[in-house]
Coordinates of C-alpha atoms in Angstrom, one line a residue:
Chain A
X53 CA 0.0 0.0 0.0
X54 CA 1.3 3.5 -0.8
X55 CA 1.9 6.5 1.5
X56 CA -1.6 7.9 1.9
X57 CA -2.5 11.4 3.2
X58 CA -5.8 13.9 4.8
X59 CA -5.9 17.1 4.0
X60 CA -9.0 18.8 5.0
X61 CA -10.8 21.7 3.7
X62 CA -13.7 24.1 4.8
X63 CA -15.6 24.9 2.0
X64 CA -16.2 29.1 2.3
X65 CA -19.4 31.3 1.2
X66 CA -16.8 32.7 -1.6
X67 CA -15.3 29.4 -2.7
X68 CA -18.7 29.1 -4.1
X69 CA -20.5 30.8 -7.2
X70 CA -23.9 32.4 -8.0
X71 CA -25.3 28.7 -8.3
X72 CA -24.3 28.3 -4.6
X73 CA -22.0 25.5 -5.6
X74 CA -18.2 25.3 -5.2
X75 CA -16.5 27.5 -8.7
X76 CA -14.6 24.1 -9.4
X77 CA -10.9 25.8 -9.9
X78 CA -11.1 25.7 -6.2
X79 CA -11.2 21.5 -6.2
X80 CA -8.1 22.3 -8.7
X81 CA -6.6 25.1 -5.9
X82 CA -7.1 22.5 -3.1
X83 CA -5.9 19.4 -4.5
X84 CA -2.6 21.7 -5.0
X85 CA -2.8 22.3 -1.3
X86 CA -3.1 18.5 -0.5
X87 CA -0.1 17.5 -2.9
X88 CA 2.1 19.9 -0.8
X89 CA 0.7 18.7 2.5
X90 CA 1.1 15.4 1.3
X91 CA 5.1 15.8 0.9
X92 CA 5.3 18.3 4.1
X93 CA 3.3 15.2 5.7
X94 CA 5.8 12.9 4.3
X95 CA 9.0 15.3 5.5
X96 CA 9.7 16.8 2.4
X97 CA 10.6 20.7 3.8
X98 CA 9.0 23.1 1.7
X99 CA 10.0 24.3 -1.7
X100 CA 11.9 27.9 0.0
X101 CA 14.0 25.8 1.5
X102 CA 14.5 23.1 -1.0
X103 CA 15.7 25.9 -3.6
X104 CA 17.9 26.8 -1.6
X105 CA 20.0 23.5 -0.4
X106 CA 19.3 21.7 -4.1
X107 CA 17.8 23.9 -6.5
X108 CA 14.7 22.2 -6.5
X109 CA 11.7 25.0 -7.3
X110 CA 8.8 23.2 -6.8
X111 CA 6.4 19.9 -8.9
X112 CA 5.3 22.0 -11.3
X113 CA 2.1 20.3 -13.5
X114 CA 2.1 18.6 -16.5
X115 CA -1.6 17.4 -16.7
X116 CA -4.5 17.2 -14.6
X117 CA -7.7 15.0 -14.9
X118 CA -10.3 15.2 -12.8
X119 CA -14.2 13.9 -12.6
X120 CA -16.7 15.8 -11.0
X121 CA -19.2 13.3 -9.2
X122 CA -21.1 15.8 -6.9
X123 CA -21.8 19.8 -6.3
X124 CA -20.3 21.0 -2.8
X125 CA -21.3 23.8 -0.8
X126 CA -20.4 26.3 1.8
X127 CA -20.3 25.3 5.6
X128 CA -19.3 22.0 4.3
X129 CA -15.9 20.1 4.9
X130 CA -14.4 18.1 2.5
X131 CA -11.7 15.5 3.3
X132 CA -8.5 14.8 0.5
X133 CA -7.0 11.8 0.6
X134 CA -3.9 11.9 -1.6
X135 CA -1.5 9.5 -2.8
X136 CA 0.9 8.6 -5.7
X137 CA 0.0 6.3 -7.8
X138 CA 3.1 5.7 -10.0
X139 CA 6.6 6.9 -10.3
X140 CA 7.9 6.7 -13.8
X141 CA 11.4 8.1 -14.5
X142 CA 11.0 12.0 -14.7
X143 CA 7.3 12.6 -13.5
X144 CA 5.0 10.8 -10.7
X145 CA 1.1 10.7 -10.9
X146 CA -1.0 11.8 -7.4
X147 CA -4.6 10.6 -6.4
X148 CA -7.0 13.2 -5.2
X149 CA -10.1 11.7 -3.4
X150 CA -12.2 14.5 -2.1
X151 CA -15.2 13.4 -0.2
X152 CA -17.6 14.4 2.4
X153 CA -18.5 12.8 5.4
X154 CA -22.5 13.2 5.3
X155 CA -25.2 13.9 8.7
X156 CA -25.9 9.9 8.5
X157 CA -22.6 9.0 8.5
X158 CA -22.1 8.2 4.7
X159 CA -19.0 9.1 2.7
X160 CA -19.7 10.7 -0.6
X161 CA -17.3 11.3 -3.4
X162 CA -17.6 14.7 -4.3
X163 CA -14.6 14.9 -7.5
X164 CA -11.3 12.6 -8.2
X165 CA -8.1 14.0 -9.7
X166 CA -4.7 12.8 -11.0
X167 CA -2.1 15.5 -11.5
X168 CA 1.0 14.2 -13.5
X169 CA 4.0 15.9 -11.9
X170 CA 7.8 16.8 -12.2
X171 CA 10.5 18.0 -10.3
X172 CA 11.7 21.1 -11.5
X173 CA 15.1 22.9 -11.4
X174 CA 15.9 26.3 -12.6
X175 CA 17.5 26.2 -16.1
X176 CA 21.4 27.3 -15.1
X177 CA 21.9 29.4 -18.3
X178 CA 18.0 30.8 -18.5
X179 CA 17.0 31.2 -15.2
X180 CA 13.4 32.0 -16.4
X181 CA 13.1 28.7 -17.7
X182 CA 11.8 25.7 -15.4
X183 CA 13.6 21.8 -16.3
X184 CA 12.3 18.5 -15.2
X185 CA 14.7 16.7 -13.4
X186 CA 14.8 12.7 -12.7
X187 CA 12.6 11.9 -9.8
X188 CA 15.5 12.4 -6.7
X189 CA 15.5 8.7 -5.0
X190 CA 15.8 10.3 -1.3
X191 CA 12.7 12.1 -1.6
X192 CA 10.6 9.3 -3.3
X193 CA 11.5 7.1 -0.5
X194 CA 10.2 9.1 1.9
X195 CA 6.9 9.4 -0.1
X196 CA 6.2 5.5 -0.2
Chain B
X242 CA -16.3 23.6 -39.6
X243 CA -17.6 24.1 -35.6
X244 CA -17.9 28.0 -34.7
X245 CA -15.4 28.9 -32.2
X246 CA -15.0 32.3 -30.3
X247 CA -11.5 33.7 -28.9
X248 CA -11.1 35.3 -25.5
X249 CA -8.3 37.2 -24.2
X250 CA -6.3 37.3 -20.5
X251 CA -3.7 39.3 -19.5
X252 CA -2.0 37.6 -17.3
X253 CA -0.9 39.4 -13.4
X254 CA 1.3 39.3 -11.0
X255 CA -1.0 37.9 -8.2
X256 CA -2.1 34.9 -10.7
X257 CA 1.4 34.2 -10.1
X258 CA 2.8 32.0 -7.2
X259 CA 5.6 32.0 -5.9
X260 CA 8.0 30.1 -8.4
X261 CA 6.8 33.1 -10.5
X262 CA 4.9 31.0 -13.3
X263 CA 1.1 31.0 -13.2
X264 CA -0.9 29.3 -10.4
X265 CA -2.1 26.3 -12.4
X266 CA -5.9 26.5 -11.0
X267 CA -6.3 30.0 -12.7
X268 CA -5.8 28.3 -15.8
X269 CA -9.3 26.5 -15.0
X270 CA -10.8 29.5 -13.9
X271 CA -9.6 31.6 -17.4
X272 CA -11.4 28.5 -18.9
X273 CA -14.4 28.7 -17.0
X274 CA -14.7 32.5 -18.3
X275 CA -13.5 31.7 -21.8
X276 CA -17.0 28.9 -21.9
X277 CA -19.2 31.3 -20.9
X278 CA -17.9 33.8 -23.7
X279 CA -18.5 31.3 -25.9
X280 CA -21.7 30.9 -24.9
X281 CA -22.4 35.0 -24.9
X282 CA -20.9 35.7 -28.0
X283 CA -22.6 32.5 -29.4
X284 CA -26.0 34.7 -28.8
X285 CA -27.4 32.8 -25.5
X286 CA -28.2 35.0 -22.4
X287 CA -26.5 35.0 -19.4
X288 CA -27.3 32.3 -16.3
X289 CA -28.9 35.3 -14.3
X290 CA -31.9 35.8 -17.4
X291 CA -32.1 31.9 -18.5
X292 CA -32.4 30.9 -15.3
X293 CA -35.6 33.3 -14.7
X294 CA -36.8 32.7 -18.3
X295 CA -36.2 28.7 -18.2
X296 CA -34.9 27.3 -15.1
X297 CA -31.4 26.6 -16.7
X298 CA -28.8 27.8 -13.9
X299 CA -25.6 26.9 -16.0
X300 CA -23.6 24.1 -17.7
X301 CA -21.2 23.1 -14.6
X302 CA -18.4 20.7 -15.3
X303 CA -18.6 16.7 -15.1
X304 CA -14.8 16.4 -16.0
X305 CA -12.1 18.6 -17.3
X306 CA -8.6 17.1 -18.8
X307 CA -6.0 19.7 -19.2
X308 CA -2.4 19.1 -20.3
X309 CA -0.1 22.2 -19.4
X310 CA 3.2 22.6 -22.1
X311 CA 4.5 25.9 -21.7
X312 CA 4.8 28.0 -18.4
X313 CA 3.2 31.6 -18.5
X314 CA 3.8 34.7 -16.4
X315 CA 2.4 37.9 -15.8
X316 CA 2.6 40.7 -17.8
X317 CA 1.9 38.2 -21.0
X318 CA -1.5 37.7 -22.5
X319 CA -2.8 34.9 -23.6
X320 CA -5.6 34.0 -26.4
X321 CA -8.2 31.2 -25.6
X322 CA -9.7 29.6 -28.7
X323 CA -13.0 28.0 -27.6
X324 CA -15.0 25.9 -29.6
X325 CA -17.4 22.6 -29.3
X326 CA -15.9 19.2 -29.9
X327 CA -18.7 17.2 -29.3
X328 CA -22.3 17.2 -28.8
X329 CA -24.0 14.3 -27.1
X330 CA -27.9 13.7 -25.9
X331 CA -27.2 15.2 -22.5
X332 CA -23.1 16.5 -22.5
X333 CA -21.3 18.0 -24.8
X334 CA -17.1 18.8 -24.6
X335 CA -15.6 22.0 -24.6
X336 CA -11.9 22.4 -25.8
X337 CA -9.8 25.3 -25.1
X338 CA -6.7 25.9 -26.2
X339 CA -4.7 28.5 -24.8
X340 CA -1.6 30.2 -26.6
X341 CA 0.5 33.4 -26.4
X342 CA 1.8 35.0 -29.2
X343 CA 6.5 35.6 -28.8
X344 CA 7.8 38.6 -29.5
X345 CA 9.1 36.9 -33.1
X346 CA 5.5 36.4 -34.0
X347 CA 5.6 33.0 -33.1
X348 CA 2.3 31.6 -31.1
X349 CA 3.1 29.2 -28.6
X350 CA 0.5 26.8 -26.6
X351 CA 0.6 27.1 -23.1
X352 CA -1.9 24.7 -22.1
X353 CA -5.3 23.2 -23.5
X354 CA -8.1 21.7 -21.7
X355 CA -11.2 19.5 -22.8
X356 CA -14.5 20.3 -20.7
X357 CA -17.0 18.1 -20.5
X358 CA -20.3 19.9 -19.1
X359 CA -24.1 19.8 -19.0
X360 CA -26.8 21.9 -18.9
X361 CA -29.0 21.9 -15.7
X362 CA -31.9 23.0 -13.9
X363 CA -32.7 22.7 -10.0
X364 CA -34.5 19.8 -8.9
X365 CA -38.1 20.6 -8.5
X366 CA -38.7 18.4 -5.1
X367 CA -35.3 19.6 -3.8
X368 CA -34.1 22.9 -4.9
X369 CA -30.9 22.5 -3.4
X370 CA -29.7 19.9 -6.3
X371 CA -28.6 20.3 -9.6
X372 CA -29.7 18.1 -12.6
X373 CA -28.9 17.5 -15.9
X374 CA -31.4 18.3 -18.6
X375 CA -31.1 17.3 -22.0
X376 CA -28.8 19.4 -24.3
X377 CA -31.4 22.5 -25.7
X378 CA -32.0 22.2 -29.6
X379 CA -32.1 25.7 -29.6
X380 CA -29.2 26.8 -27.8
X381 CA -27.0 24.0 -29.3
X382 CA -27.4 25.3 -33.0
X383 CA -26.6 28.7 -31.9
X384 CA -23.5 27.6 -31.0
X385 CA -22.4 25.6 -34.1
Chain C
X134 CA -16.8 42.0 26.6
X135 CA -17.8 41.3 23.4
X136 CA -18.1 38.0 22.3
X137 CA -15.1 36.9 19.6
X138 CA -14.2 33.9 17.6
X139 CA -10.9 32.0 16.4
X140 CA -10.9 31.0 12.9
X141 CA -8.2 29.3 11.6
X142 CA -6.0 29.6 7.7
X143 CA -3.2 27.6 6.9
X144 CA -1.5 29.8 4.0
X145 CA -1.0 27.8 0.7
X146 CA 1.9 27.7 -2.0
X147 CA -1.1 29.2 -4.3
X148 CA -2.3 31.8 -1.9
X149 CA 1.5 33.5 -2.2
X150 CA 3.1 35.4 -5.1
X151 CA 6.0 36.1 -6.6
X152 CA 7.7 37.5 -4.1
X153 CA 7.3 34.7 -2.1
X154 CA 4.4 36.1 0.4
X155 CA 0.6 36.1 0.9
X156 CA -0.9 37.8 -2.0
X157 CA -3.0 40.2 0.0
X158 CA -6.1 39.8 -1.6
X159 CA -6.2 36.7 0.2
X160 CA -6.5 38.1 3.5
X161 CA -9.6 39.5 2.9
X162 CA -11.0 36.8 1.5
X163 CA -9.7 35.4 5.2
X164 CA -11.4 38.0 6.7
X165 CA -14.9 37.3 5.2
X166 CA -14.3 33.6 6.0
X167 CA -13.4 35.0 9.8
X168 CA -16.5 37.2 9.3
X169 CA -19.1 33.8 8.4
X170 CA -17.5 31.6 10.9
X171 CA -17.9 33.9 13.6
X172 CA -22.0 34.1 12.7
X173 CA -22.2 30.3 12.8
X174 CA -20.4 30.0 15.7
X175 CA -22.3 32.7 17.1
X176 CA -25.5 30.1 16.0
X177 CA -26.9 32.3 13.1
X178 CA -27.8 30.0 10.6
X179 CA -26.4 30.0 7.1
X180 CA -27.8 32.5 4.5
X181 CA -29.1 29.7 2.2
X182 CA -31.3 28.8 5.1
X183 CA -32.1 32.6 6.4
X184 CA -32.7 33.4 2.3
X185 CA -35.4 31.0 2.7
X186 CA -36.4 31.7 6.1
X187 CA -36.1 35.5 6.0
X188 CA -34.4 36.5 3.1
X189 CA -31.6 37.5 4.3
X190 CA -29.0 37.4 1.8
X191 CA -26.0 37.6 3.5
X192 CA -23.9 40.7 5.2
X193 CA -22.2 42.7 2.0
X194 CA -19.6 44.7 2.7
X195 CA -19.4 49.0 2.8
X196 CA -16.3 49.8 3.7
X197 CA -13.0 47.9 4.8
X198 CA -9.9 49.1 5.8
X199 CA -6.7 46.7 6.8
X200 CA -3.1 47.4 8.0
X201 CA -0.6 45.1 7.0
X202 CA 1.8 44.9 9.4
X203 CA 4.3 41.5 8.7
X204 CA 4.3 39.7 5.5
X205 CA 3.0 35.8 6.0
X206 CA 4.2 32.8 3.8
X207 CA 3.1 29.3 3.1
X208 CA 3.1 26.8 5.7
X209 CA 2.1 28.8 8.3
X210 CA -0.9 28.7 10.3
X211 CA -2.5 32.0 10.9
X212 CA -5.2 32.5 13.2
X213 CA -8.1 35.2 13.3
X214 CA -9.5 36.9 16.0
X215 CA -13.2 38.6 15.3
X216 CA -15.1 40.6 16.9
X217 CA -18.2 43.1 16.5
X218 CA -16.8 46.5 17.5
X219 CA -19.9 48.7 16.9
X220 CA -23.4 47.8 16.2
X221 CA -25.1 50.5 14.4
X222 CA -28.7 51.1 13.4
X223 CA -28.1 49.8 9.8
X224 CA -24.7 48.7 10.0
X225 CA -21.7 46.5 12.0
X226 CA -18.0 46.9 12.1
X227 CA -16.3 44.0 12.7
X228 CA -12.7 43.5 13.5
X229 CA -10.3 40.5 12.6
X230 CA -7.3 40.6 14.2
X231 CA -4.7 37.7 12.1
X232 CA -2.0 36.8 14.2
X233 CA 1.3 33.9 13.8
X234 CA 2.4 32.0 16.6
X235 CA 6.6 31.8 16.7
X236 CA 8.8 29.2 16.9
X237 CA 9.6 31.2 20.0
X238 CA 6.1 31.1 21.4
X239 CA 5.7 34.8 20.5
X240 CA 2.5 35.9 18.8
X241 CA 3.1 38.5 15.7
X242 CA 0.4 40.4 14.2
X243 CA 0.4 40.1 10.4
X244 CA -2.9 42.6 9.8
X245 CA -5.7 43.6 11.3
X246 CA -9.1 44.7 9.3
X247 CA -12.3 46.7 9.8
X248 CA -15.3 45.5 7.5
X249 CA -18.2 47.5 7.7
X250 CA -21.6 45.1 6.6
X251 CA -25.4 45.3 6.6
X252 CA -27.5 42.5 6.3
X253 CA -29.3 42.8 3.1
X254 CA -32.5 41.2 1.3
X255 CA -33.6 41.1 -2.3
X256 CA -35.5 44.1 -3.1
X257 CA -38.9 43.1 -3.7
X258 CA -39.5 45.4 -6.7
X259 CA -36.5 44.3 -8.3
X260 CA -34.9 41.3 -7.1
X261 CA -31.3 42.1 -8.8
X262 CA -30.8 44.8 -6.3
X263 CA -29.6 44.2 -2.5
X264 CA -31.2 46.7 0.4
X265 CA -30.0 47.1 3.9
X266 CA -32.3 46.4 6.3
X267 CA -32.1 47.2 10.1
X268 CA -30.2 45.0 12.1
X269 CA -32.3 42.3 13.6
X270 CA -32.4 42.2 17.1
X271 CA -32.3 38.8 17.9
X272 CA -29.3 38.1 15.3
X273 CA -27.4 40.5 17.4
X274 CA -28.2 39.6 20.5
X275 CA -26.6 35.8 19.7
X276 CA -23.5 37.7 18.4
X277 CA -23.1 39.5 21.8
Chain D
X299 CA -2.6 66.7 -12.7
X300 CA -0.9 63.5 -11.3
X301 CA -0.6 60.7 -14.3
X302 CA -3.8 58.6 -14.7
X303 CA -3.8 55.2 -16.0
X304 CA -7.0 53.3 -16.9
X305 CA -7.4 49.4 -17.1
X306 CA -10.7 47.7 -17.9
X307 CA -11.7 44.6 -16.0
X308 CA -15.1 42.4 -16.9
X309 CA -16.5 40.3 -14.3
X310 CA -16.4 36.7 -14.9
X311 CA -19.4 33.8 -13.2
X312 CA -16.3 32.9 -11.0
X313 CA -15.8 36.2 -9.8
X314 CA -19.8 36.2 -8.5
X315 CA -20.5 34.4 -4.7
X316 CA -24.1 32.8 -4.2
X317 CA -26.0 36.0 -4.3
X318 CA -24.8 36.7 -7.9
X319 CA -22.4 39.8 -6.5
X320 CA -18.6 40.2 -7.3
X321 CA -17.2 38.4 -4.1
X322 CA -15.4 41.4 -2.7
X323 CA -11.7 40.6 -2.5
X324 CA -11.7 40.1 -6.3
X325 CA -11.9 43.9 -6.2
X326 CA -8.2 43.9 -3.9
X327 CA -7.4 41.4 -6.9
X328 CA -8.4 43.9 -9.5
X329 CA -7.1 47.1 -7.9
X330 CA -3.7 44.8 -7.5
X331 CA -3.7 44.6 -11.6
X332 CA -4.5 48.1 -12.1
X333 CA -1.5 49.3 -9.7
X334 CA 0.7 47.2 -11.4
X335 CA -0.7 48.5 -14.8
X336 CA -0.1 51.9 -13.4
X337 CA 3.7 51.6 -13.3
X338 CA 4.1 49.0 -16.9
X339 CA 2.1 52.3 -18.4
X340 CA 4.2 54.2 -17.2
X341 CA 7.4 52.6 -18.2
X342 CA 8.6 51.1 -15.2
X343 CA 9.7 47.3 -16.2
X344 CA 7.9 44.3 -14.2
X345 CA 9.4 43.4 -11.0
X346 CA 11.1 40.4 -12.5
X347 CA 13.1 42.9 -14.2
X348 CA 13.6 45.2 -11.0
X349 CA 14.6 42.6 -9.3
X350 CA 17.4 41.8 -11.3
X351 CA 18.4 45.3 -12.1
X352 CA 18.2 47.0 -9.1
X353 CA 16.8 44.1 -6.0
X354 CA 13.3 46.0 -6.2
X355 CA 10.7 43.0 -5.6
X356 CA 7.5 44.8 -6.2
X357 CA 5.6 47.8 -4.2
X358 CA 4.0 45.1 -1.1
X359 CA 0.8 46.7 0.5
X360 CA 1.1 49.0 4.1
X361 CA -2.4 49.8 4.3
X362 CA -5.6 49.1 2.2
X363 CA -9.2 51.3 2.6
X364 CA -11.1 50.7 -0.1
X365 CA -15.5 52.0 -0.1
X366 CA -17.9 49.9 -1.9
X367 CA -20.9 51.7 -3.7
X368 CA -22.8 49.5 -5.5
X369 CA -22.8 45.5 -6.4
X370 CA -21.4 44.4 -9.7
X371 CA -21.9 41.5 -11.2
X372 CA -21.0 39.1 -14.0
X373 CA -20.8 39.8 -17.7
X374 CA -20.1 43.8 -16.9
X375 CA -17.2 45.8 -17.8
X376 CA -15.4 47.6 -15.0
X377 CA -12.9 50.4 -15.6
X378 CA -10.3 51.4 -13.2
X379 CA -8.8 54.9 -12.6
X380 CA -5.2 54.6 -11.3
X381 CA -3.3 57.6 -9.8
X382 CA -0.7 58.4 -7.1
X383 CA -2.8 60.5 -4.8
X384 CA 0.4 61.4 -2.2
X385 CA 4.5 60.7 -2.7
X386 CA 5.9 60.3 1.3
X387 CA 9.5 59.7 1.4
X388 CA 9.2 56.2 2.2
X389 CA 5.4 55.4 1.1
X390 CA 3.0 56.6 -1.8
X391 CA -1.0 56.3 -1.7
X392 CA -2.9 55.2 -4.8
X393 CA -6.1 56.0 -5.7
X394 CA -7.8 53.3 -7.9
X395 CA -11.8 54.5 -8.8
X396 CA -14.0 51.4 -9.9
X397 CA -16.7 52.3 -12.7
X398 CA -19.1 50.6 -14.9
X399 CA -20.8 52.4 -17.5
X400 CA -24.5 51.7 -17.7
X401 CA -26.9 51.1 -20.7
X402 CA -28.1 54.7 -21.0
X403 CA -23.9 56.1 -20.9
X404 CA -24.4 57.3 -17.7
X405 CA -20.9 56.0 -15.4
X406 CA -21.5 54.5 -11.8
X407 CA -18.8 54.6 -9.1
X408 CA -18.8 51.2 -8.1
X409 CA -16.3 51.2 -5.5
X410 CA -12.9 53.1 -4.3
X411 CA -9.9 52.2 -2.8
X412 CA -6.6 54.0 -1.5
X413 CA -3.5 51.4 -1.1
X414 CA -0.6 52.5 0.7
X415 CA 2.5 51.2 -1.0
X416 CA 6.1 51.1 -0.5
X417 CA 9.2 49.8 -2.6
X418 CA 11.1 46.9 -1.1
X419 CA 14.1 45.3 -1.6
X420 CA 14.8 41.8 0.4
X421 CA 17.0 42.4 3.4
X422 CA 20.9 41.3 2.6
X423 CA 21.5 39.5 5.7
X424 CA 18.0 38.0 5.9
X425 CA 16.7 37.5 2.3
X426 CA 13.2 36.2 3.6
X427 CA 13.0 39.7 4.7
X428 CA 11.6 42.6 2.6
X429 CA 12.6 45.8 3.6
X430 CA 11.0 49.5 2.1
X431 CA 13.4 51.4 0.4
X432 CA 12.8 55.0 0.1
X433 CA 11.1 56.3 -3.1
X434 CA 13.3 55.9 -6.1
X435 CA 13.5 59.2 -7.7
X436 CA 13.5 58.1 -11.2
X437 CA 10.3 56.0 -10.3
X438 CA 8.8 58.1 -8.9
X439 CA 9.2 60.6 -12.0
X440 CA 8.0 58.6 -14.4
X441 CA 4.4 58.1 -12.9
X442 CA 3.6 61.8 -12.6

């Protein structure tokens, strides 16, 4: 079994647009929050201090798919369970579940979402320019 | 040939974070704005009249799949081409693709998403739910 | 003593900017989630119930003002402090005081805001326009 | 008569909370664009430029008081008025005016805001730290 993680989120009255539902590039926003709590969780220091001791800038995206399965709301709280799903040579893939823990005690599935990620560097001759670099052994170990 | 509309973000500093490259969920929101364009410059009202007029309260998203190539700052803008891929009995898909023209004249894709979404009304026995209605004749051939 | 409320933010890679810190927008947005909690922890219920109930639409804002005092960066966990300073005929201040506990044990101040708010309804002539209304007394009195 | 700038704004869905108003801190969002536009009108190359040139990182807030006048909502077109109301030696105020121009030309103020700015450089011996710098002089000349 992989490294799984909880990241919890209150949904707020502005999260949520004139339909009254959650504007769904907050899912997006939060599932970015849970894939940095989920390497924070796993003892990874944040990216200011990783760019600083090896350059490393941050897991930038390369694609994200996610499937909406039911409409959130404000006062609400929605739980993320994240985990990675594969490591391939230069990117990984995380799992977003976001549910909701109902008044009779059910667990919904409110959305699901993969983001395919890299490790990035800075490019040492353009320094505007972000690089992938291989998937660093010591950090994926602490992630599994 | 399907009809497709263009829509046009200048990106800012704030939509940055803080590796200095755009905030990836903002990418979802400049394609939630660049849908219902397409939808306003197609001819059909906005949410706030159709919903008085007919009940239908928006198209919200069932799934979105977006693969990012190029990073983007602020400062930039960037052009959203928008157009229909498919129509089906109750869904139809959305594709954006997002580029930015270089300074050489070059256009260069940044990112481009498929959304797959459905029109809806609220649920007459509980107002508080969403459902899908089948795709409007009338409002699908202004769009094509 | 006026009653006050702690509502807590953890602040997100997404929610700084390029320069590394809280993109101050943010904090209001904070600020009106302070401002909601501290209703339904005061036992107000929320405004998709009292729209229905009462239709009351929520508290819209008039006026805000914030000092900025120490810049805040992800990771950290920021808590508000809120509090209604001044109940008018027609109108509330409320305060929200955001504070960061230290490493040391210290407690910094990173801003502090006034929001002045009304609770509104729908006017009934035109239902696209918000009014004030007087402040109801027994909403107050649970916030006191 | 100090420099104005203008720089148009039209409210997306996304921008709108449940009762179909802009949710207010997209207006800190907008006035954020517009100050920024303020100085690239003028001249004054991004930050990511100053940075590099000269350590400026940006112009971080002090102080924000901003008036709201009437509701906006989705599908409008705002225009803000930016100017520098007040140079101080370490600080400047700007003065961003929101309006919308209605169906029969007239223009309504839809809200106001003063920001009180300064120029900061990150501290040398503590580069988490952002310091205020007094006004540069050849800045400042440009925006007046």
């Amino acid at each position: 079994m992989p490294r799984s993680t909880c990241h919890s989120v209150t949904v707020q009255f502005g999260d949520c647009d004139p339909a009254g539902i959650v504007f769904f590039p907050n899912f997006s926003r939060w599932m970015d929050a849970a894939s940095l709590s989920f390497f924070m969780q796993c003892g990874i220091p944040p990216w200011r201090e990783l760019v600083k001791t090896r350059g490393i800038v941050g897991t930038p995206l390369l694609e994200i798919h996610t499937r909406f399965v039911t409409a959130a709301t404000y006062g609400q709280t929605l739980e993320i369970a994240t985990h990675v799903e594969e490591w391939r040579a230069k990117v990984f893939v995380q799992l977003h579940r976001i549910t909701r823990r109902e008044a009779d005690g059910r667990e919904t599935l409110v959305c699901e979402g993969r983001e395919t990620r890299a490790f990035v560097r800075r490019d040492p001759e353009d320094p505007d320019r972000l690089r992938a670099i291989p998937v660093p052994e010591d950090l994926r170990s602490l992630c599994q």
